[in-house]
Coordinates of C-alpha atoms and ligand atoms in Angstrom, one line a residue:
X1 CA 6.1 -28.8 -2.3
X2 CA 6.3 -26.1 0.3
X3 CA 3.4 -25.1 2.1
X4 CA 4.4 -21.1 2.3
X5 CA 1.4 -19.3 0.7
X6 CA -0.3 -15.9 0.2
X7 CA -4.1 -16.2 -0.3
X8 CA -5.0 -13.3 -2.2
X9 CA -9.1 -12.3 -1.2
X10 CA -10.5 -10.3 -5.0
X11 CA -13.7 -9.9 -3.2
X12 CA -12.5 -8.2 -0.5
X13 CA -10.1 -6.1 -2.6
X14 CA -13.6 -5.1 -4.4
X15 CA -14.9 -4.3 -0.6
X16 CA -12.7 -2.8 0.2
X17 CA -12.5 0.5 -3.1
X18 CA -15.6 0.8 -2.9
X19 CA -15.3 1.8 0.5
X20 CA -12.9 4.2 -0.2
X21 CA -14.9 5.1 -3.1
X22 CA -17.5 6.0 -0.4
X23 CA -15.7 7.9 1.7
X24 CA -13.4 10.1 -0.4
X25 CA -17.6 11.4 -1.9
X26 CA -15.7 11.1 -5.7
X27 CA -13.9 9.3 -7.4
X28 CA -10.9 7.3 -6.4
X29 CA -7.6 5.9 -8.3
X30 CA -7.0 2.4 -7.1
X31 CA -3.3 2.2 -6.4
X32 CA -1.3 -0.7 -7.4
X33 CA 1.7 0.9 -7.3
X34 CA 4.6 -2.1 -6.1
X35 CA 2.5 -5.2 -7.5
X36 CA -0.4 -3.6 -6.3
X37 CA 1.3 -3.6 -2.5
X38 CA 2.8 -7.3 -2.7
X39 CA -1.0 -8.2 -4.2
X40 CA 0.2 -8.6 -7.6
X41 CA -1.6 -5.7 -9.6
X42 CA -2.5 -7.1 -13.1
X43 CA -5.3 -9.3 -11.0
X44 CA -6.0 -7.3 -8.7
X45 CA -6.6 -4.5 -11.7
X46 CA -8.5 -7.2 -13.6
X47 CA -10.4 -7.7 -10.5
X48 CA -11.3 -3.9 -10.0
X49 CA -11.4 -2.4 -13.4
X50 CA -15.5 -3.2 -13.7
X51 CA -16.0 -0.6 -10.8
X52 CA -13.1 1.1 -10.2
X53 CA -13.0 4.8 -12.4
X54 CA -8.5 4.8 -12.6
X55 CA -4.9 3.1 -11.4
X56 CA -2.1 4.7 -10.4
X57 CA 1.5 3.6 -10.7
X58 CA 4.8 4.7 -9.8
X59 CA 6.5 4.5 -13.2
X60 CA 6.1 3.6 -16.5
X61 CA 7.3 0.4 -16.2
X62 CA 4.7 -0.7 -14.5
X63 CA 2.0 1.4 -16.1
X64 CA 3.5 -0.8 -18.8
X65 CA 2.5 -4.4 -17.6
X66 CA -1.2 -3.0 -16.9
X67 CA -1.9 -1.8 -20.8
X68 CA -0.2 -5.5 -21.9
X69 CA -2.5 -7.8 -19.9
X70 CA -5.3 -5.8 -21.2
X71 CA -6.3 -3.2 -18.9
X72 CA -7.5 0.1 -20.7
X73 CA -9.1 1.9 -17.3
X74 CA -6.8 5.1 -16.8
X75 CA -3.5 4.4 -15.6
X76 CA -1.9 8.1 -13.3
X77 CA 1.8 7.9 -13.5
X78 CA 2.7 9.1 -9.6
X79 CA 5.6 10.2 -10.3
X80 CA 5.2 11.0 -13.7
X81 CA 8.1 11.0 -16.2
X82 CA 11.5 10.4 -15.3
X83 CA 12.4 11.0 -18.5
X84 CA 11.2 13.8 -21.2
X85 CA 11.5 10.5 -23.8
X86 CA 8.7 8.2 -21.6
X87 CA 6.6 11.1 -23.2
X88 CA 6.0 9.0 -26.1
X89 CA 5.1 5.9 -24.5
X90 CA 2.7 8.2 -22.2
X91 CA 0.7 9.3 -24.9
X92 CA 0.8 6.0 -27.2
X93 CA -0.5 4.4 -24.1
X94 CA -2.7 7.0 -23.1
X95 CA -1.1 7.4 -19.4
X96 CA -2.0 9.9 -17.3
X97 CA 0.7 11.7 -16.0
X98 CA 1.8 13.7 -12.4
X99 CA 4.1 17.1 -12.5
X100 CA 6.0 17.7 -9.8
X101 CA 9.0 19.4 -11.0
X102 CA 9.6 22.6 -13.8
X103 CA 12.0 20.5 -16.3
X104 CA 8.8 18.1 -16.3
X105 CA 6.8 21.5 -17.4
X106 CA 8.8 22.1 -20.0
X107 CA 9.5 19.3 -21.5
X108 CA 5.7 19.3 -22.0
X109 CA 5.6 23.1 -23.6
X110 CA 8.1 20.7 -26.1
X111 CA 6.1 17.7 -26.7
X112 CA 3.8 17.2 -29.7
X113 CA 1.5 14.1 -29.1
X114 CA -0.8 12.6 -31.1
X115 CA -3.4 13.0 -28.4
X116 CA -4.3 15.6 -25.6
X117 CA -2.7 15.0 -22.0
X118 CA -4.2 14.6 -19.3
X119 CA -2.0 16.2 -16.1
X120 CA -1.6 16.3 -12.4
X121 CA 0.3 19.0 -11.7
X122 CA 2.0 17.9 -7.7
X123 CA 2.2 21.1 -5.2
X124 CA 4.1 20.6 -2.5
X125 CA 2.2 21.9 0.5
X126 CA 5.0 20.6 3.2
X127 CA 5.8 17.2 2.7
X128 CA 9.0 18.3 1.0
X129 CA 9.9 15.2 -1.0
X130 CA 8.7 15.9 -4.9
X131 CA 6.0 18.5 -5.7
X132 CA 6.5 22.5 -7.0
X133 CA 5.9 25.5 -4.1
X134 CA 3.0 27.9 -4.6
X135 CA 5.0 30.3 -6.7
X136 CA 5.9 28.1 -9.4
X137 CA 3.2 25.8 -8.9
X138 CA 0.5 28.6 -10.3
X139 CA 3.4 29.9 -13.1
X140 CA 3.1 25.9 -14.3
X141 CA -0.4 26.1 -14.0
X142 CA -1.4 28.9 -16.2
X143 CA 1.2 27.8 -18.5
X144 CA 0.0 23.9 -19.1
X145 CA -3.7 25.7 -19.2
X146 CA -2.7 27.5 -22.5
X147 CA -0.9 24.4 -24.2
X148 CA -3.6 23.1 -26.8
X149 CA -1.2 20.1 -25.7
X150 CA -3.3 19.5 -22.6
X151 CA -6.8 18.5 -22.0
X152 CA -6.9 17.4 -18.5
X153 CA -5.6 19.5 -15.4
X154 CA -5.8 18.2 -11.9
X155 CA -4.3 20.0 -8.8
X156 CA -3.2 17.7 -6.3
X157 CA -0.7 17.5 -3.3
X158 CA 0.0 14.4 -0.6
X159 CA -0.1 14.2 2.8
X160 CA 2.9 13.5 4.9
X161 CA 1.2 12.8 8.3
X162 CA -2.4 11.6 7.9
X163 CA -1.3 8.6 9.3
X164 CA -1.2 10.4 12.7
X165 CA -4.7 11.1 13.8
X166 CA -3.3 13.7 16.7
X167 CA -1.6 16.2 14.7
X168 CA -2.3 19.5 12.6
X169 CA -0.2 18.5 9.7
X170 CA -3.1 17.4 7.8
X171 CA -5.4 20.2 8.4
X172 CA -2.6 22.5 7.2
X173 CA -1.5 21.0 4.6
X174 CA -5.2 21.0 3.7
X175 CA -5.4 24.9 4.1
X176 CA -2.0 25.9 1.9
X177 CA -3.6 23.9 -0.8
X178 CA -6.8 25.9 -1.1
X179 CA -5.4 28.8 0.0
X180 CA -2.5 28.0 -3.2
X181 CA -5.8 27.2 -5.8
X182 CA -8.1 30.7 -4.7
X183 CA -6.5 32.5 -7.3
X184 CA -6.4 29.7 -10.1
X185 CA -10.5 29.8 -10.5
X186 CA -12.5 26.3 -10.3
X187 CA -10.2 23.0 -10.4
X188 CA -9.8 19.6 -9.9
X189 CA -8.4 18.2 -7.2
X190 CA -7.3 15.8 -5.2
X191 CA -5.3 14.9 -2.0
X192 CA -6.6 11.8 -0.1
X193 CA -4.4 8.7 0.0
X194 CA -5.6 6.0 2.7
X195 CA -5.5 7.7 5.7
X196 CA -6.6 10.7 4.0
X197 CA -9.7 9.2 3.2
X198 CA -10.0 6.9 7.1
X199 CA -9.1 8.8 9.7
X200 CA -10.0 12.8 7.8
X201 CA -12.9 14.2 6.1
X202 CA -11.3 14.1 2.6
X203 CA -11.4 16.9 0.3
X204 CA -11.1 16.9 -3.6
X205 CA -12.4 15.6 -7.1
X206 CA -10.3 12.8 -6.5
X207 CA -9.3 10.5 -3.9
X208 CA -5.9 7.9 -4.4
X209 CA -6.4 5.2 -2.2
X210 CA -4.0 2.5 -1.4
X211 CA -3.6 0.4 1.7
X212 CA -6.7 0.7 2.4
X213 CA -7.9 -1.3 -0.6
X214 CA -6.3 -4.5 0.5
X215 CA -7.7 -4.6 3.9
X216 CA -4.5 -2.8 6.3
X217 CA -5.3 -0.3 9.0
X218 CA -2.3 2.6 7.6
X219 CA -1.8 4.7 11.3
X220 CA 0.6 4.8 13.5
X221 CA -0.8 4.1 16.7
X222 CA -3.3 1.3 16.8
X223 CA -5.1 3.3 19.1
X224 CA -7.5 5.4 16.7
X225 CA -10.4 7.5 17.8
X226 CA -13.7 6.0 17.5
X227 CA -15.2 7.5 13.7
X228 CA -11.5 6.2 12.4
X229 CA -12.1 2.7 14.2
X230 CA -15.5 2.4 12.6
X231 CA -14.5 3.0 9.0
X232 CA -11.4 0.2 10.1
X233 CA -14.0 -2.2 11.0
X234 CA -15.0 -2.0 7.4
X235 CA -11.7 -2.4 5.4
X236 CA -11.9 -6.5 4.7
X237 CA -8.0 -8.2 5.0
X238 CA -7.4 -9.1 0.9
X239 CA -4.2 -11.2 2.0
X240 CA -3.9 -14.1 3.9
X241 CA -0.1 -15.1 4.3
X242 CA 0.3 -18.9 5.8
X243 CA 2.3 -22.2 5.7
X244 CA 2.6 -25.5 7.7
X245 CA 4.9 -26.9 10.7
X246 CA 6.9 -29.0 9.1
X247 CA 8.7 -30.0 12.5
X248 CA 7.9 -30.1 16.2
X249 CA 10.0 -30.3 19.0
X250 CA 10.1 -31.2 23.1
X251 CA 12.5 -29.7 24.9
X252 CA 13.7 -29.1 28.4
X253 CA 13.5 -25.7 30.4
X254 CA 17.1 -24.4 30.1
X255 CA 17.2 -25.5 26.1
X256 CA 18.2 -22.6 24.0
X257 CA 16.1 -21.8 20.5
X258 CA 17.5 -21.3 16.9
X259 CA 20.0 -18.1 15.9
X260 CA 21.7 -16.8 18.9
X261 CA 20.1 -18.7 21.0
X262 CA 18.0 -15.4 21.8
X263 CA 14.6 -18.0 23.1
X264 CA 15.6 -20.2 26.1
X265 CA 13.0 -22.2 27.3
X266 CA 11.4 -21.7 30.3
X267 CA 8.8 -24.4 31.0
X268 CA 8.9 -27.9 29.2
X269 CA 8.1 -26.7 25.8
X270 CA 6.7 -27.7 22.6
X271 CA 8.0 -25.9 18.8
X272 CA 6.9 -25.9 16.4
X273 CA 9.0 -24.7 13.2
X274 CA 7.2 -23.2 10.0
X275 CA 8.4 -23.0 6.6
X276 CA 7.8 -19.3 6.4
X277 CA 11.2 -16.6 7.3
X278 CA 12.4 -13.4 6.6
X279 CA 13.6 -14.4 2.3
X280 CA 9.8 -14.5 1.9
X281 CA 9.4 -11.3 3.8
X282 CA 7.9 -12.4 7.2
X283 CA 9.8 -9.7 9.4
X284 CA 13.1 -11.1 10.4
X285 CA 13.2 -8.7 14.1
X286 CA 9.7 -9.8 14.6
X287 CA 10.5 -10.6 18.7
X288 CA 9.6 -13.6 21.2
X289 CA 5.8 -12.9 21.9
X290 CA 4.6 -11.7 18.4
X291 CA 1.6 -13.0 17.4
X292 CA 0.4 -16.3 14.7
X293 CA -2.5 -17.9 14.7
X294 CA -1.9 -21.8 14.6
X295 CA -5.2 -23.7 13.5
X296 CA -6.8 -20.0 13.9
X297 CA -6.0 -19.8 17.9
X298 CA -4.1 -17.3 18.9
X299 CA -0.7 -17.9 19.3
X300 CA 3.6 -16.6 19.3
X301 CA 6.5 -16.9 17.7
X302 CA 9.4 -18.0 19.9
X303 CA 13.0 -17.7 19.1
X304 CA 14.7 -15.8 16.2
X305 CA 13.6 -15.9 12.9
X306 CA 15.0 -17.2 9.9
X307 CA 15.9 -16.7 6.4
X308 CA 13.5 -19.9 5.5
X309 CA 11.7 -21.0 8.9
X310 CA 10.6 -19.5 11.8
X311 CA 9.3 -21.1 15.3
X312 CA 6.3 -21.1 17.2
X313 CA 4.9 -21.9 20.4
X314 CA 2.9 -25.2 20.4
X315 CA 3.0 -26.1 24.6
X316 CA -0.5 -24.2 25.0
X317 CA -1.8 -26.6 21.1
X318 CA -1.7 -29.8 22.3
X319 CA -4.1 -30.0 19.2
X320 CA -1.6 -29.0 17.1
X321 CA 1.4 -31.2 15.3
X322 CA 2.6 -31.4 12.2
X323 CA 1.2 -29.7 9.2
X324 CA -1.0 -27.6 11.2
X325 CA -1.8 -24.5 9.3
X326 CA 0.0 -21.1 11.0
X327 CA -1.1 -18.2 9.3
X328 CA 1.5 -15.2 9.7
X329 CA -0.7 -12.7 8.7
X330 CA -4.6 -11.9 7.4
X331 CA -7.6 -12.5 9.0
X332 CA -6.9 -12.8 12.4
X333 CA -3.1 -11.1 13.0
X334 CA -3.3 -8.3 11.3
X335 CA -1.1 -6.9 9.1
X336 CA -0.9 -3.4 10.5
X337 CA -0.6 -5.1 14.6
X338 CA 2.1 -7.1 12.8
X339 CA 3.7 -4.2 12.4
X340 CA 3.9 -2.7 15.7
X341 CA 5.0 -5.5 17.0
X342 CA 7.7 -5.9 14.9
X343 CA 8.8 -2.6 14.4
X344 CA 7.1 -1.9 10.8
X345 CA 4.5 -0.8 8.7
X346 CA 1.9 -2.7 7.4
X347 CA 3.0 -1.0 4.0
X348 CA 6.7 -2.8 4.1
X349 CA 5.7 -6.1 5.1
X350 CA 2.8 -6.3 2.6
X351 CA 4.9 -5.0 -0.2
X352 CA 7.7 -6.9 0.7
X353 CA 6.9 -10.2 0.2
X354 CA 8.4 -12.6 -2.0
X355 CA 9.2 -16.3 -2.8
X356 CA 5.9 -16.8 -1.9
X357 CA 3.0 -18.0 -4.6
X358 CA 0.1 -15.9 -4.7
X359 CA -3.2 -17.8 -4.7
X360 CA -6.5 -16.0 -5.6
X361 CA -10.1 -16.2 -4.7
Ligands
PLP1 C1 1.8 5.6 -2.5 C2 0.7 6.6 -3.3 C3 -0.6 7.0 -2.4 C4 -1.6 5.9 -2.0 O1 -0.8 5.5 -0.4 P1 -1.8 5.3 0.5 O2 -1.5 5.5 1.9 O3 -1.5 3.4 -0.1 O4 -3.2 5.1 0.6 C5 -1.7 8.0 -3.2 N1 -1.0 9.2 -3.7 C6 0.3 8.8 -3.9 C7 0.8 10.1 -4.2 C8 1.3 7.9 -3.5 O5 2.6 8.4 -3.5

């Protein structure tokens, strides 16, 4: 069997969820969209269900997958319904629903659900992706508040740049959120995503941690201030993506390795071929020198990454050979650091994992 696999540590997931809730100071929706960022939504939700206040997903298809697996906890649709007729399923499965557009407010006014709705009204405080303007928000808030079919209404917004710790935008967005809410009386609120929880003093009744549950740093820059660093150090990586060496070659100086001959040996070089490539979600354009761990020792990628294989330098790893284990990301090669080296993001790498079996522990 091909040796590439991703080991998933569910205890680490639970620990990270506990940290998220501690930092948020309130309740926390575990974001398990995109198959729990590549970790397997059903297994992750089952592992968290006893402690989680609820889950969040991108769409009804993802929510139904959880319900069909027997998850009874609250599940929030982060983009609400895409079409008004999905409201029947929202009702039937007791889903919570973000409302980010006026047409959704109108559809909700017409709806006659069997059970009362739990709605999260989204204010655009500067992300400018989805969400209502302050004037639309105030109008929608009052209209939804007045509906007998609405049981709970949460005010939410989303940060655009909380991963940049030297940027004022997060404080400005928070201030815009508070000033729009000021006239509406007491409201239940939700602001913080992972960088909000780890890097800022998060406010709000509900947080929405995603990436941090999986133990990865959300910060764009590797250098973070001490406060955020101390928080990051408490995260435990959940996924270890690993494979094994399936071939070894000894090459003379001047010999190229791999497609395009982009790496040329400068010294007598022992090359290990690892069974993992970009079709598994490893970043195709990771440069020579990108970190790997070979039998738990720091090593480096050389040459271009292929679809099913990649090559590592074994010259300084005389003990390694056929069958040696290579960690591509995990506890030693942190996925956020790999992302920086490869010009990607921890979000894209984790959620881009494919073809590789997930093995739970
Ligand atoms: C994906 C998402 C989150 C989680 O973001 P992380 O940065 O992964 O913590 C939170 N809120 C919304 C609206 C999202 O779409």
